C-alpha positions as a LaTeX table, in Angstrom:
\begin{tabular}{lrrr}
\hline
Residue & $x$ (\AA) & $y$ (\AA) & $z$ (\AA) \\
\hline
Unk1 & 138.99 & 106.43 & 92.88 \\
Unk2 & 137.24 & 102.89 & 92.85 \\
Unk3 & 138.60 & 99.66 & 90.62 \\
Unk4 & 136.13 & 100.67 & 87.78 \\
Unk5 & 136.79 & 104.23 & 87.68 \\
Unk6 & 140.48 & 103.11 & 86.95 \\
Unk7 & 140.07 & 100.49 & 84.92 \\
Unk8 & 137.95 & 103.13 & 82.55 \\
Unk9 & 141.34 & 105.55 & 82.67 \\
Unk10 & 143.41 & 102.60 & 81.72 \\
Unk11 & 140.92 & 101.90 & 78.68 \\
Unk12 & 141.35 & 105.62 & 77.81 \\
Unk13 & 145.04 & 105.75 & 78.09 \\
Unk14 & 145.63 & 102.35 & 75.77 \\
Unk15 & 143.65 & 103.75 & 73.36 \\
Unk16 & 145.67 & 107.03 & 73.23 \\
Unk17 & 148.87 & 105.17 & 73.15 \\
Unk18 & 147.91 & 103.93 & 69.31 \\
Unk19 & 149.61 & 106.65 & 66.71 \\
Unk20 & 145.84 & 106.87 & 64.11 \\
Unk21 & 147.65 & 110.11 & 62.79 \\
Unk22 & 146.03 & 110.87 & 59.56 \\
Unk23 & 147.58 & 112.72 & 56.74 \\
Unk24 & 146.64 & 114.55 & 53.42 \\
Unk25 & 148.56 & 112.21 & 51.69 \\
Unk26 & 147.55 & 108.86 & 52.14 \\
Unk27 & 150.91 & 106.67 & 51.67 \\
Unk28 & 151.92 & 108.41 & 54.77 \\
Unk29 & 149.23 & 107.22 & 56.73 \\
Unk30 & 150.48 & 104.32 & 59.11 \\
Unk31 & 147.31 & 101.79 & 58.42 \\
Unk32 & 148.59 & 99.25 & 60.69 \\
Unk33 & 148.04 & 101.42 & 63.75 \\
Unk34 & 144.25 & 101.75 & 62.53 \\
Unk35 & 143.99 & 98.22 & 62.27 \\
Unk36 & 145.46 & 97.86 & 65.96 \\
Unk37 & 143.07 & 100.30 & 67.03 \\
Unk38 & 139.91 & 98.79 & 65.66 \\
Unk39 & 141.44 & 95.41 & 67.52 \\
Unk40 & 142.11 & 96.98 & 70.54 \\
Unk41 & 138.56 & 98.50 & 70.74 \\
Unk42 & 136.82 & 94.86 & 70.05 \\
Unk43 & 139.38 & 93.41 & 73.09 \\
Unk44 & 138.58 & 96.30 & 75.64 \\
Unk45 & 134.73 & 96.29 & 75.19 \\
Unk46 & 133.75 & 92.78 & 74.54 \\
Unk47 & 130.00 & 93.15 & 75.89 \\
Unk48 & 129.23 & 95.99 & 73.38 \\
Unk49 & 130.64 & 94.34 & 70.91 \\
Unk50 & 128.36 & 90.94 & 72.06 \\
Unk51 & 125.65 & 93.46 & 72.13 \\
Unk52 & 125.91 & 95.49 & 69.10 \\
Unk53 & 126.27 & 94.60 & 65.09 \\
Unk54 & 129.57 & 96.13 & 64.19 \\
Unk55 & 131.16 & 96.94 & 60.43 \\
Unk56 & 134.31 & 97.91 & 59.19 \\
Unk57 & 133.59 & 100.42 & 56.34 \\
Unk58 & 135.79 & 102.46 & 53.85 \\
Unk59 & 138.60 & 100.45 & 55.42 \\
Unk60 & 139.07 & 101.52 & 59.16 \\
Unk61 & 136.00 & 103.41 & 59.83 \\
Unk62 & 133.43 & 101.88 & 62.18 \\
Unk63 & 129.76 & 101.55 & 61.94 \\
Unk64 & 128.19 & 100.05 & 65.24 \\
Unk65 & 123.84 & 99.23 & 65.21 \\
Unk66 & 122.51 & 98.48 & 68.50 \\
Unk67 & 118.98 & 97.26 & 67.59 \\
Unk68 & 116.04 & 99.35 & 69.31 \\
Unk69 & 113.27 & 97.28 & 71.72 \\
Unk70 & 110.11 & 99.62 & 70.06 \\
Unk71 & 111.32 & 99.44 & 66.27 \\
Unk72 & 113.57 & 101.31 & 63.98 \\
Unk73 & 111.77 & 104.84 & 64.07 \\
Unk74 & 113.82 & 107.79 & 65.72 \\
Unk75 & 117.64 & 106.04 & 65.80 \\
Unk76 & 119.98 & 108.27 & 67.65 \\
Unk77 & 123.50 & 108.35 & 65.81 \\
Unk78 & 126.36 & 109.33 & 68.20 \\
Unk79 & 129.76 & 110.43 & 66.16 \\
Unk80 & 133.07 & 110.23 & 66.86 \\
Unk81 & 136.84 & 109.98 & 64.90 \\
Unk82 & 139.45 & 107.82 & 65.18 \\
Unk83 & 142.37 & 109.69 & 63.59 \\
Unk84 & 144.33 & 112.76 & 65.07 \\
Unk85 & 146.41 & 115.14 & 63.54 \\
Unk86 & 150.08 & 114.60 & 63.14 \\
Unk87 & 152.46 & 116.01 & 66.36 \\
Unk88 & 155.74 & 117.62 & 66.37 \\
Unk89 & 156.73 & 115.57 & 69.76 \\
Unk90 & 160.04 & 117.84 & 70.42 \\
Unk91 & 157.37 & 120.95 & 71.18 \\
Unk92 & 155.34 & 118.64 & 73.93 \\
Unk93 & 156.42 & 119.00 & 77.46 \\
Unk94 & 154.94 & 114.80 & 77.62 \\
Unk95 & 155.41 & 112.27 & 74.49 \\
Unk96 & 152.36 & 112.88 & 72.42 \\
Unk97 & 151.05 & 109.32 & 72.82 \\
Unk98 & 152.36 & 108.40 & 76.02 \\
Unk99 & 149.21 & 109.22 & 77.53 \\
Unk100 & 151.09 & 110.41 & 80.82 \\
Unk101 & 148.74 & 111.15 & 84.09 \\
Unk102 & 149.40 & 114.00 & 85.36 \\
Unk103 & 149.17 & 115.72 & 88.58 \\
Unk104 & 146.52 & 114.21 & 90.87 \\
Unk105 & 142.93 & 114.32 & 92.52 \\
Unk106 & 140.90 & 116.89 & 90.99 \\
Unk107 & 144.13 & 118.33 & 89.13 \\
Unk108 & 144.80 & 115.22 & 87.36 \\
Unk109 & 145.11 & 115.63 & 83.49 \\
Unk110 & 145.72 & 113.01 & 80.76 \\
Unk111 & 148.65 & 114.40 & 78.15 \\
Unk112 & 148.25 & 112.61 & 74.67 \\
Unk113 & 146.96 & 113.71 & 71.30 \\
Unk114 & 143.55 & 113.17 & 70.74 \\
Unk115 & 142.67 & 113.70 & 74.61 \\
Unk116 & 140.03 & 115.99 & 73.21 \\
Unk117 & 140.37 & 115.71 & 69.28 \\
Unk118 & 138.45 & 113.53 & 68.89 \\
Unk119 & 139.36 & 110.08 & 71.30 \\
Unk120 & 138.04 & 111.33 & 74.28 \\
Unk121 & 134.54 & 111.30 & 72.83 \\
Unk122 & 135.02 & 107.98 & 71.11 \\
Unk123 & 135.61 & 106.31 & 73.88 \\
Unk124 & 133.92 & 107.82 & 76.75 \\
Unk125 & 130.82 & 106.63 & 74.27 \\
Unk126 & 132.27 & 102.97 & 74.49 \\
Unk127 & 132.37 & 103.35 & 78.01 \\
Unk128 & 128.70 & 104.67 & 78.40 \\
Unk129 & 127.53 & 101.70 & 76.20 \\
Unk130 & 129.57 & 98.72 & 77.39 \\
Unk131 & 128.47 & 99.57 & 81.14 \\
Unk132 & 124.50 & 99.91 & 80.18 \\
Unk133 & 124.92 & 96.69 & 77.98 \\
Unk134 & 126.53 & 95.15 & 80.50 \\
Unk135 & 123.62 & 96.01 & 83.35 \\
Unk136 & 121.03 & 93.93 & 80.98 \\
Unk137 & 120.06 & 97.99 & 79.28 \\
Unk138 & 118.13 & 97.81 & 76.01 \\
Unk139 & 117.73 & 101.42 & 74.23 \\
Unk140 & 113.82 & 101.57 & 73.02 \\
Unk141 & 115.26 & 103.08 & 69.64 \\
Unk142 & 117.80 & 101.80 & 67.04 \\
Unk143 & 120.92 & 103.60 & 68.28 \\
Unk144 & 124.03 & 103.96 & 65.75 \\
Unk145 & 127.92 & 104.38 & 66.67 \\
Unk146 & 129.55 & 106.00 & 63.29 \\
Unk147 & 132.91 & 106.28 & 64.50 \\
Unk148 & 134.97 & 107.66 & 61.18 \\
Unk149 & 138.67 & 106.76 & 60.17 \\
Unk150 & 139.96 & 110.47 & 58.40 \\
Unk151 & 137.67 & 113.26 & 59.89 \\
Unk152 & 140.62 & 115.39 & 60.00 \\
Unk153 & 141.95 & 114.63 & 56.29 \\
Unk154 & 139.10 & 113.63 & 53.24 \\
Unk155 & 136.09 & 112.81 & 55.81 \\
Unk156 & 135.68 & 109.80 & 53.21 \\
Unk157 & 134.60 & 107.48 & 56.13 \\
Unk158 & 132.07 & 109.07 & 57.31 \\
Unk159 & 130.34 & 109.86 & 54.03 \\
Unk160 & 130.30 & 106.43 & 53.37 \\
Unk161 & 128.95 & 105.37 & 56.13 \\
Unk162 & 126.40 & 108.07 & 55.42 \\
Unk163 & 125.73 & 106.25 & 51.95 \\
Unk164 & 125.30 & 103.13 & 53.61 \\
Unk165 & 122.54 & 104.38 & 56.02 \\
Unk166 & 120.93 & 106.14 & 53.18 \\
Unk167 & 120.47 & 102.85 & 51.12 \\
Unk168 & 118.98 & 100.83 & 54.14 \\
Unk169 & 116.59 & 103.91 & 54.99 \\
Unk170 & 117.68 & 104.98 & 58.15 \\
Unk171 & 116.91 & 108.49 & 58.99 \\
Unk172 & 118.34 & 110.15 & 62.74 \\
Unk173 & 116.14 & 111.36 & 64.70 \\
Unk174 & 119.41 & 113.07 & 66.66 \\
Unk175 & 122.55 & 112.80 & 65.95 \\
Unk176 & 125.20 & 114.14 & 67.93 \\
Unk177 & 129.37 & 114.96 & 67.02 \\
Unk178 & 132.43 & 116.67 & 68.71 \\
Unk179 & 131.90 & 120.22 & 68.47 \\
Unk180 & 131.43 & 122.83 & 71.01 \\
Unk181 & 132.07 & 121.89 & 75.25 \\
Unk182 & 130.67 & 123.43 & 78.11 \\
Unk183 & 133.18 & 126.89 & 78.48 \\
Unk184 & 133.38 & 129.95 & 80.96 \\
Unk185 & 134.45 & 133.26 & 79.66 \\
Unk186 & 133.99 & 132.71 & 76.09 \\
Unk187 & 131.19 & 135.39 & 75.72 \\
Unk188 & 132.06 & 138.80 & 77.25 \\
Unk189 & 129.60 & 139.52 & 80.30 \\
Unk190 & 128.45 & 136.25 & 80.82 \\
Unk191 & 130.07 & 134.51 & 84.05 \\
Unk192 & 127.71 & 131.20 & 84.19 \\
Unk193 & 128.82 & 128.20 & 82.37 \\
Unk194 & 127.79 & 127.80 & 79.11 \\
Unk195 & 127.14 & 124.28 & 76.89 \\
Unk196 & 127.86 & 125.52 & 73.29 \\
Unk197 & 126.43 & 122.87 & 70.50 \\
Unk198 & 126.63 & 123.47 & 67.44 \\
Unk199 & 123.36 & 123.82 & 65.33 \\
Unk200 & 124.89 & 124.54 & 62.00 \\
Unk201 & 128.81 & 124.85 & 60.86 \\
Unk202 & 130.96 & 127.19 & 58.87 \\
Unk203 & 131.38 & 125.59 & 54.99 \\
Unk204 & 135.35 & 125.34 & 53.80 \\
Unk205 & 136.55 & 126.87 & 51.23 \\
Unk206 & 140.27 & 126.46 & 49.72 \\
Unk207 & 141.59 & 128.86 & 47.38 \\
Unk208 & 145.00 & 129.10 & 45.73 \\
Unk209 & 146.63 & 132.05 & 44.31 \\
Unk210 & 148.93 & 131.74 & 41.95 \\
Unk211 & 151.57 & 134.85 & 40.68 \\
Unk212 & 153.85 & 133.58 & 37.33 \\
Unk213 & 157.09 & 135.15 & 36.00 \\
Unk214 & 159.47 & 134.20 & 33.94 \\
Unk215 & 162.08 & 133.73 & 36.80 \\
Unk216 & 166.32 & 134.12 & 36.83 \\
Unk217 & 169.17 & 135.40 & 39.31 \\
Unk218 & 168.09 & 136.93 & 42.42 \\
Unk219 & 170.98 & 139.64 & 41.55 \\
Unk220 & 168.76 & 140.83 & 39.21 \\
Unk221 & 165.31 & 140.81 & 40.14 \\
Unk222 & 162.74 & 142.81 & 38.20 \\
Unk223 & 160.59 & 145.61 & 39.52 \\
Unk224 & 157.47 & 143.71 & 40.39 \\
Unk225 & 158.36 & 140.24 & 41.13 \\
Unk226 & 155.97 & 137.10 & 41.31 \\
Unk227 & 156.58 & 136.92 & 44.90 \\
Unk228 & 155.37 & 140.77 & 45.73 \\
Unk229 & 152.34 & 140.49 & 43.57 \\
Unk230 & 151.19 & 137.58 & 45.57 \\
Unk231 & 152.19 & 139.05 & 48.86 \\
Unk232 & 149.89 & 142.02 & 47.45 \\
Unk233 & 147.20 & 140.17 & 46.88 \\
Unk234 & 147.29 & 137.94 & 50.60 \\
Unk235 & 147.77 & 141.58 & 52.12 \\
Unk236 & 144.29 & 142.46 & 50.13 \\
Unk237 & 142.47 & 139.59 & 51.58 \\
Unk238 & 144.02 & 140.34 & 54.93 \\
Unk239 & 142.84 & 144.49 & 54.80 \\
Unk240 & 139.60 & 143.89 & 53.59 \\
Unk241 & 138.26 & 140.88 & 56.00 \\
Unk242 & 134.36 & 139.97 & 55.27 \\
Unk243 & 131.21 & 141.91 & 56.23 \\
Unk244 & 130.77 & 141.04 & 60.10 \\
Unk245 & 126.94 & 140.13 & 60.97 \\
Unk246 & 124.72 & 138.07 & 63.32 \\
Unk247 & 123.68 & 135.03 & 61.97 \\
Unk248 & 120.13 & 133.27 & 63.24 \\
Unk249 & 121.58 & 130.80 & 65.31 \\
Unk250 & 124.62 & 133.53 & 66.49 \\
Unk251 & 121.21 & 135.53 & 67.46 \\
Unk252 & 119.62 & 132.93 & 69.32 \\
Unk253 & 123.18 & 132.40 & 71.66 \\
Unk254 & 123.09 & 136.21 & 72.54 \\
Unk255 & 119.60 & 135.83 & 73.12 \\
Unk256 & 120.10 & 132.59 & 75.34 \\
Unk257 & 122.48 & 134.20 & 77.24 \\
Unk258 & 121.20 & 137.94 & 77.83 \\
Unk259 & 119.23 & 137.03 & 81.30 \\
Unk260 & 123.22 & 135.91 & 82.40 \\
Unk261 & 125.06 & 138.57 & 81.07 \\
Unk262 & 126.01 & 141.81 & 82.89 \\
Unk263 & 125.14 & 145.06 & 81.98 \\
Unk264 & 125.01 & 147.06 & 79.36 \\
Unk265 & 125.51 & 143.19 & 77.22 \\
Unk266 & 122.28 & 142.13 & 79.13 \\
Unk267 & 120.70 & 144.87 & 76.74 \\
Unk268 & 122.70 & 144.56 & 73.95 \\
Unk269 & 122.37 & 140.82 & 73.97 \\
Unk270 & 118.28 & 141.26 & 74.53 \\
Unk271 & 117.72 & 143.56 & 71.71 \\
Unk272 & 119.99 & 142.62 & 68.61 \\
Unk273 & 117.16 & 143.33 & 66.44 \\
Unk274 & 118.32 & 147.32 & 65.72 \\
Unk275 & 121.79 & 147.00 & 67.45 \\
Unk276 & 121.92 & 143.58 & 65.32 \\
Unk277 & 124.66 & 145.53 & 62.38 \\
Unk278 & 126.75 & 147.58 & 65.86 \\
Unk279 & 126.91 & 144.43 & 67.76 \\
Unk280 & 128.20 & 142.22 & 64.96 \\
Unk281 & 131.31 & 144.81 & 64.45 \\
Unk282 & 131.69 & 145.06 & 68.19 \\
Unk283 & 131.62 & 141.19 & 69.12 \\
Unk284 & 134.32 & 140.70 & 65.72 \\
Unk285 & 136.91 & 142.68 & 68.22 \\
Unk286 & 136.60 & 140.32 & 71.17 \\
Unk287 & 139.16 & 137.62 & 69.79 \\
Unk288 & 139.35 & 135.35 & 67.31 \\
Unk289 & 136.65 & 132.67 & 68.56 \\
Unk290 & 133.89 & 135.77 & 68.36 \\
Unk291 & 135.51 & 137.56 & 65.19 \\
Unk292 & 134.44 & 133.68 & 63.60 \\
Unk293 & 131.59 & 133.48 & 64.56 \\
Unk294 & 129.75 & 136.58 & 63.31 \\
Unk295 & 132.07 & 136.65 & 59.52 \\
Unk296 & 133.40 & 134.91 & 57.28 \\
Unk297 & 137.09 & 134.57 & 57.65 \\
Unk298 & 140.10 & 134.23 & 55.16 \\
Unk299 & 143.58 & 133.78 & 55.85 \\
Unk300 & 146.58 & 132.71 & 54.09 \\
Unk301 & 148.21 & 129.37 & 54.85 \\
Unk302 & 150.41 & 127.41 & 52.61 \\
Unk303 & 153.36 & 129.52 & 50.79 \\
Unk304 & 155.76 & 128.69 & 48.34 \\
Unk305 & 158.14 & 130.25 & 45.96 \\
Unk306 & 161.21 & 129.73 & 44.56 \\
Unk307 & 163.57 & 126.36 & 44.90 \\
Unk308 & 166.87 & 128.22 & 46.56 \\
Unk309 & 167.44 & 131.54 & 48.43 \\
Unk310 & 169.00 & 132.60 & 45.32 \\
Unk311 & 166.54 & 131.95 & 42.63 \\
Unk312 & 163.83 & 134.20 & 41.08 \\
Unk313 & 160.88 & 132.55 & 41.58 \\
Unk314 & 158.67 & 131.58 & 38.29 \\
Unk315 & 155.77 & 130.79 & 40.10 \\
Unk316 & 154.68 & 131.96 & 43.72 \\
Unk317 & 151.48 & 129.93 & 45.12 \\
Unk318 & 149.37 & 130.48 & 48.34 \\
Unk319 & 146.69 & 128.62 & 50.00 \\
Unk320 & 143.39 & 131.03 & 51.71 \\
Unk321 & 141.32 & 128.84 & 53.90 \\
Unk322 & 137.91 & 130.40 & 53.83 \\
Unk323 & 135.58 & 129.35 & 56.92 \\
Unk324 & 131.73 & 130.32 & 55.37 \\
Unk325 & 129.42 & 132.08 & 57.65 \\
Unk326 & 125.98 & 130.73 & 57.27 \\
Unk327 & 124.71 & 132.71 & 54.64 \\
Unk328 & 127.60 & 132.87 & 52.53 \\
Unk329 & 128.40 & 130.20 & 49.96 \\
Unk330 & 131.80 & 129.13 & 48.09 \\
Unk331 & 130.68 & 130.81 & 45.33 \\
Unk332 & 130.27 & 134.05 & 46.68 \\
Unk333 & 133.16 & 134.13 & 48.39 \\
Unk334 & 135.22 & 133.26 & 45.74 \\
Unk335 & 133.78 & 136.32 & 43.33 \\
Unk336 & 134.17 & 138.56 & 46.84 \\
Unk337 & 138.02 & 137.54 & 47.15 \\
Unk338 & 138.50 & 137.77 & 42.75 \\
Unk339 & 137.18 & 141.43 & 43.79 \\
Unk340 & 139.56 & 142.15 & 46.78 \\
Unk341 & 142.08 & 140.61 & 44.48 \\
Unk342 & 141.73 & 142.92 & 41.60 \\
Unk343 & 144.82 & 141.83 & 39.89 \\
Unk344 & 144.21 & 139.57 & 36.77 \\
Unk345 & 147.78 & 138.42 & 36.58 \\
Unk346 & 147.16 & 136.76 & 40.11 \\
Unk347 & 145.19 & 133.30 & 39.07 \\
Unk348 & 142.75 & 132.60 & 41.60 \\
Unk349 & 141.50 & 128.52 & 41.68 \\
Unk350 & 138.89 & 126.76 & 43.73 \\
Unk351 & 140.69 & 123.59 & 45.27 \\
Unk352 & 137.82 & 122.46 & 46.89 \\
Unk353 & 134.76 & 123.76 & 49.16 \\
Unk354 & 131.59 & 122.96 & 50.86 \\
Unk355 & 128.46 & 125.51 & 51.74 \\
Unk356 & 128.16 & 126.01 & 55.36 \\
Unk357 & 125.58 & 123.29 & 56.88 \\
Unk358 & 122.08 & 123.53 & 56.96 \\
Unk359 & 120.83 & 124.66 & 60.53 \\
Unk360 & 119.26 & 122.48 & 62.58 \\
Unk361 & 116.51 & 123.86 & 65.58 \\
Unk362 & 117.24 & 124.49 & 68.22 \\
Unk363 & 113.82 & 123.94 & 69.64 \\
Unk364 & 111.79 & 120.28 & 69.50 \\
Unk365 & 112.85 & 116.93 & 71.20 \\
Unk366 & 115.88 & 116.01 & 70.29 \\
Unk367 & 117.19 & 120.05 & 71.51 \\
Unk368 & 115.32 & 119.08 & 74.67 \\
Unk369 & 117.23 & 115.60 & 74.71 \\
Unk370 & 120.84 & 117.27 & 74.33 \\
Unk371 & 119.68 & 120.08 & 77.06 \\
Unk372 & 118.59 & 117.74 & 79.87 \\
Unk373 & 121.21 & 115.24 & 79.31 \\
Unk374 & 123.61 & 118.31 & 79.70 \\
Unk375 & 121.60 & 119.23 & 82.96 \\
Unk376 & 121.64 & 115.65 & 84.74 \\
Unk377 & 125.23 & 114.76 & 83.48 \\
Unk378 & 127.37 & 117.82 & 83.68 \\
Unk379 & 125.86 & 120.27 & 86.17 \\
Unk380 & 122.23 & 121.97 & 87.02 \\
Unk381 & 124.05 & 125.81 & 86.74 \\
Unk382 & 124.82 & 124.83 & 83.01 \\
Unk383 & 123.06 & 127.24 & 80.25 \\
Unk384 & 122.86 & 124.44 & 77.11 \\
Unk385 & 122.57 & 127.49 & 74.24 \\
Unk386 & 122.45 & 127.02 & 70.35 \\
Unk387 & 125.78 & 128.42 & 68.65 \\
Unk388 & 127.29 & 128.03 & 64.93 \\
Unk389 & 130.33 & 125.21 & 65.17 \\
Unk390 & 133.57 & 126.90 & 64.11 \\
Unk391 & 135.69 & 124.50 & 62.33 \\
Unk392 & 134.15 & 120.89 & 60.25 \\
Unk393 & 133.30 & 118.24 & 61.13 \\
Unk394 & 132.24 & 114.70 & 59.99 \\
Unk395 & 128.50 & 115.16 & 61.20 \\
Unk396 & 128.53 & 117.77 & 57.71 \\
Unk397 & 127.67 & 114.59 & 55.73 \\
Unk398 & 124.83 & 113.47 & 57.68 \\
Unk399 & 122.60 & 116.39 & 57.35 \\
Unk400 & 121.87 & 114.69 & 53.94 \\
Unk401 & 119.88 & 112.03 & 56.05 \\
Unk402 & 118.46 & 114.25 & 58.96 \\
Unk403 & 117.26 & 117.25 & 59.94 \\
Unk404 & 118.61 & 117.41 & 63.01 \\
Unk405 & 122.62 & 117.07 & 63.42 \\
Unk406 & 124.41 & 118.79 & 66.40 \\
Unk407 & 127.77 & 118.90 & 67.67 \\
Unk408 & 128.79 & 119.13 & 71.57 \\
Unk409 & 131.85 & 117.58 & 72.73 \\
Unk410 & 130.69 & 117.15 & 76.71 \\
Unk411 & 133.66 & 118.34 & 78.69 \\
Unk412 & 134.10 & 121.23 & 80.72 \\
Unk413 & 137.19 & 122.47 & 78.86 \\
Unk414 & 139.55 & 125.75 & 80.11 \\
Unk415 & 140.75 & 127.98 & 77.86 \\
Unk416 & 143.63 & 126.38 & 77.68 \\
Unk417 & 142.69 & 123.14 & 77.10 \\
Unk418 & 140.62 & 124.31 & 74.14 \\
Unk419 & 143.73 & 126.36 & 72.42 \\
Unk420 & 145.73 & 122.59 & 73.05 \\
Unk421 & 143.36 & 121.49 & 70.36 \\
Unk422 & 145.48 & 120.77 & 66.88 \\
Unk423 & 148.59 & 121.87 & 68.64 \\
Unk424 & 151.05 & 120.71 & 71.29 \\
Unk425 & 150.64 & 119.55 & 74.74 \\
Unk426 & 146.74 & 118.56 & 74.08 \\
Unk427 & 145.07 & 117.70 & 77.28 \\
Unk428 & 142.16 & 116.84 & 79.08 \\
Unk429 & 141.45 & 116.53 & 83.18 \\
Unk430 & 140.41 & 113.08 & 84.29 \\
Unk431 & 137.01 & 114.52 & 86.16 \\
Unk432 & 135.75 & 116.44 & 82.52 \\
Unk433 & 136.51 & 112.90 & 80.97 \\
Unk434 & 134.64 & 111.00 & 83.28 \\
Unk435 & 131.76 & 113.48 & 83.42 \\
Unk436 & 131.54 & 112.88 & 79.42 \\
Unk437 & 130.76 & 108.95 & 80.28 \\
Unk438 & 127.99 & 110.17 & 82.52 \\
Unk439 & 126.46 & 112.71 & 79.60 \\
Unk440 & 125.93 & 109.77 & 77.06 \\
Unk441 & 124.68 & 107.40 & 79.64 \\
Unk442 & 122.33 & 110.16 & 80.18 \\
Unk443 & 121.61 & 110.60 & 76.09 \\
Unk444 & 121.42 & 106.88 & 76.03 \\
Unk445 & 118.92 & 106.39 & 78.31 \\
Unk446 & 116.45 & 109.24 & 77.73 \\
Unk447 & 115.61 & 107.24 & 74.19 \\
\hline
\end{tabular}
């Protein structure tokens, strides 16, 4: 491993070492580890930050413009997020922001939250731009870093910085967030490694459903307590999931993928035009990643009840997070669920929620930018193919100022490593990370 190489890791590791845990509620939110983290940044990459105009926005959030040699046409945003989620450390087998090496060569893997979600992006992008500014590199395009403070929490950041490119007139001609990686396995029948970005994501929808009585003893509980007419009405949403079917972009992975896939999916994949309704109830039983991606889905999260283990409870509450299909919007779901519901007594309230994302082609330049960046970077056997992002992200906000937004985290991630995501012992191997560097040199560069 040469001097730079290591000196790169050792970048990566201090980075991961600062605790930018974001919460719902804000007064918990340590803002002095933010602060050190924007500081730390401007020490470890001094020639970007000689190179490029940088500004602090919405209080942490970070909006970098490295000004284009041929003009401000065509600027190529490249997202990231500073916060993580919060940890439970006694569940990790290393501390959560040690940022431990472990294991060696090929096998070596870097233990801290936010390996993957979302520092690992952030600042293998650093890393691509403070080597090309520092070898004299110049993009020919106005190139933006929007690198947001509380993607996992309000997203306010990001859709300021949004606002802020809106009033000066700037309008992406790519821009690229975390979302899908390059995968194996994660689409029955097809052996080849596959880059997933995301042309469009699922909207977020929040209900809560509320059951009222007029409480007491637990000795004496009535016949159809608050508590077992909301665990009715989950149990509703549960047994009557949404329709499955094959969205466009969902259709254009199966149809990227057929000439890959074994038989009979090589059919099945190649002619969803009549099998199109079949498929989409056949793919929804082939795990949770695939159930997502051709429905809607609604589950219940947050419960509460009653105060003590001996008190009636007055008023029962749940939380159903709703992830929208493309096609679907929060107000159809909402009726659709006040349907499965069927129970008037049970109020139903819309805490917040956003319409799945406009999709963006997956044809033209800056598709043809993503694809051969993914081909010089991370491997010539790689199939690039168009799929619908899962979860949110920040890039939601700026497909108010372009028309093409896509997300592609570029790591080769296991299975594993991608259900480490929002949970203990997150992860990522050294040689994926470094490979990531190489990708957005690549993006860079083919502006």
């Amino acid at each position: 491993m040469s001097a730079d190489t290591e000196a790169s890791i050792a970048r990566f590791r201090e980075l991961l070492q600062i605790p930018t845990v974001s919460h719902a509620d804000e007064r918990l939110v340590d803002a002095d580890a933010f602060t050190r983290f924007v500081d730390t940044l401007a020490r470890l990459y001094p020639t970007a930050h000689a190179a490029l105009e940088r500004e602090v926005v919405d209080g942490h959030s970070l909006l970098f413009h490295w000004a284009g040699s041929g003009g401000t046409a065509d600027p190529l945003v490249l997202m990231a997020h500073i916060d993580v989620v919060p940890v439970v450390e006694e569940e990790w087998e290393h501390p959560p922001f040690g940022a431990e090496v472990v294991g060696e060569g090929k096998d070596a893997e870097i233990h801290a939250r936010g390996t993957i979600d979302d520092k690992g992006a952030l600042v293998a992008i650093m890393e691509a731009v403070e080597e090309l500014a520092a070898e004299g590199y110049a993009p020919t395009h106005d190139v933006y870093l929007s690198f947001g403070h509380n993607e996992e929490t309000a997203g306010g950041g990001a859709r300021a910085i949004v606002a802020l490119l809106r009033e000066r007139g700037v309008t992406p001609a790519l821009v690229l967030d975390e979302g899908g990686a390059v995968v194996e396995g994660a689409v029955p029948g097809v052996a080849v490694p596959t880059a997933m970005v995301g042309v469009a994501e699922r909207g977020v929808l929040t209900l809560r459903l509320t059951a009222r009585e007029s409480g007491g003893h637990a000795s004496t509980p009535p016949a159809f307590p608050a508590t077992a007419r909301l665990a009715r009405a989950i149990d509703r949403v549960r047994r009557h999931p949404f329709p499955a079917r094959i969205a466009p972009p969902v259709r254009a992975l199966f149809a990227t993928l057929a000439p890959h896939a074994a038989q009979p999916l090589r059919t099945v994949f190649a002619n969803l035009g009549a099998l199109a309704p079949l498929a989409a109830r056949v793919f929804a039983g082939f795990g949770p990643e695939l159930n997502a991606m051709v429905r809607t889905t609604a589950v219940a999260t947050e419960l509460s009840g009653a105060p003590g283990e001996n008190v009636l409870a007055t008023t029962a509450r749940a939380s159903i997070n709703i992830r929208l299909l493309t096609g679907d919007t929060a107000a159809s779901a909402t009726a659709r669920i006040r349907r499965i519901v069927a129970d008037p007594a049970v109020e139903i309230e819309v805490r917040h929620g956003s319409d799945p994302s406009p999709v963006s082609s997956w044809r033209g330049e800056p598709w043809r930018r993503i694809a051969t960046a993914v081909h010089d970077a991370l491997g010539t056997d790689i199939v690039t193919t168009p799929y619908i992002q899962l979860g949110a992200s920040d890039s939601r906000w700026f497909t108010a100022i372009s028309a093409h937004v896509y997300r592609f985290t570029p790591f080769h991630l296991t299975r594993g490593e991608r259900d480490a995501l929002h949970a203990h012992n997150e992860r990522i191997r050294v040689e994926s990370w470094l490979n990531g560097i190489r990708f957005y040199r690549a993006l860079l560069t083919a502006s």
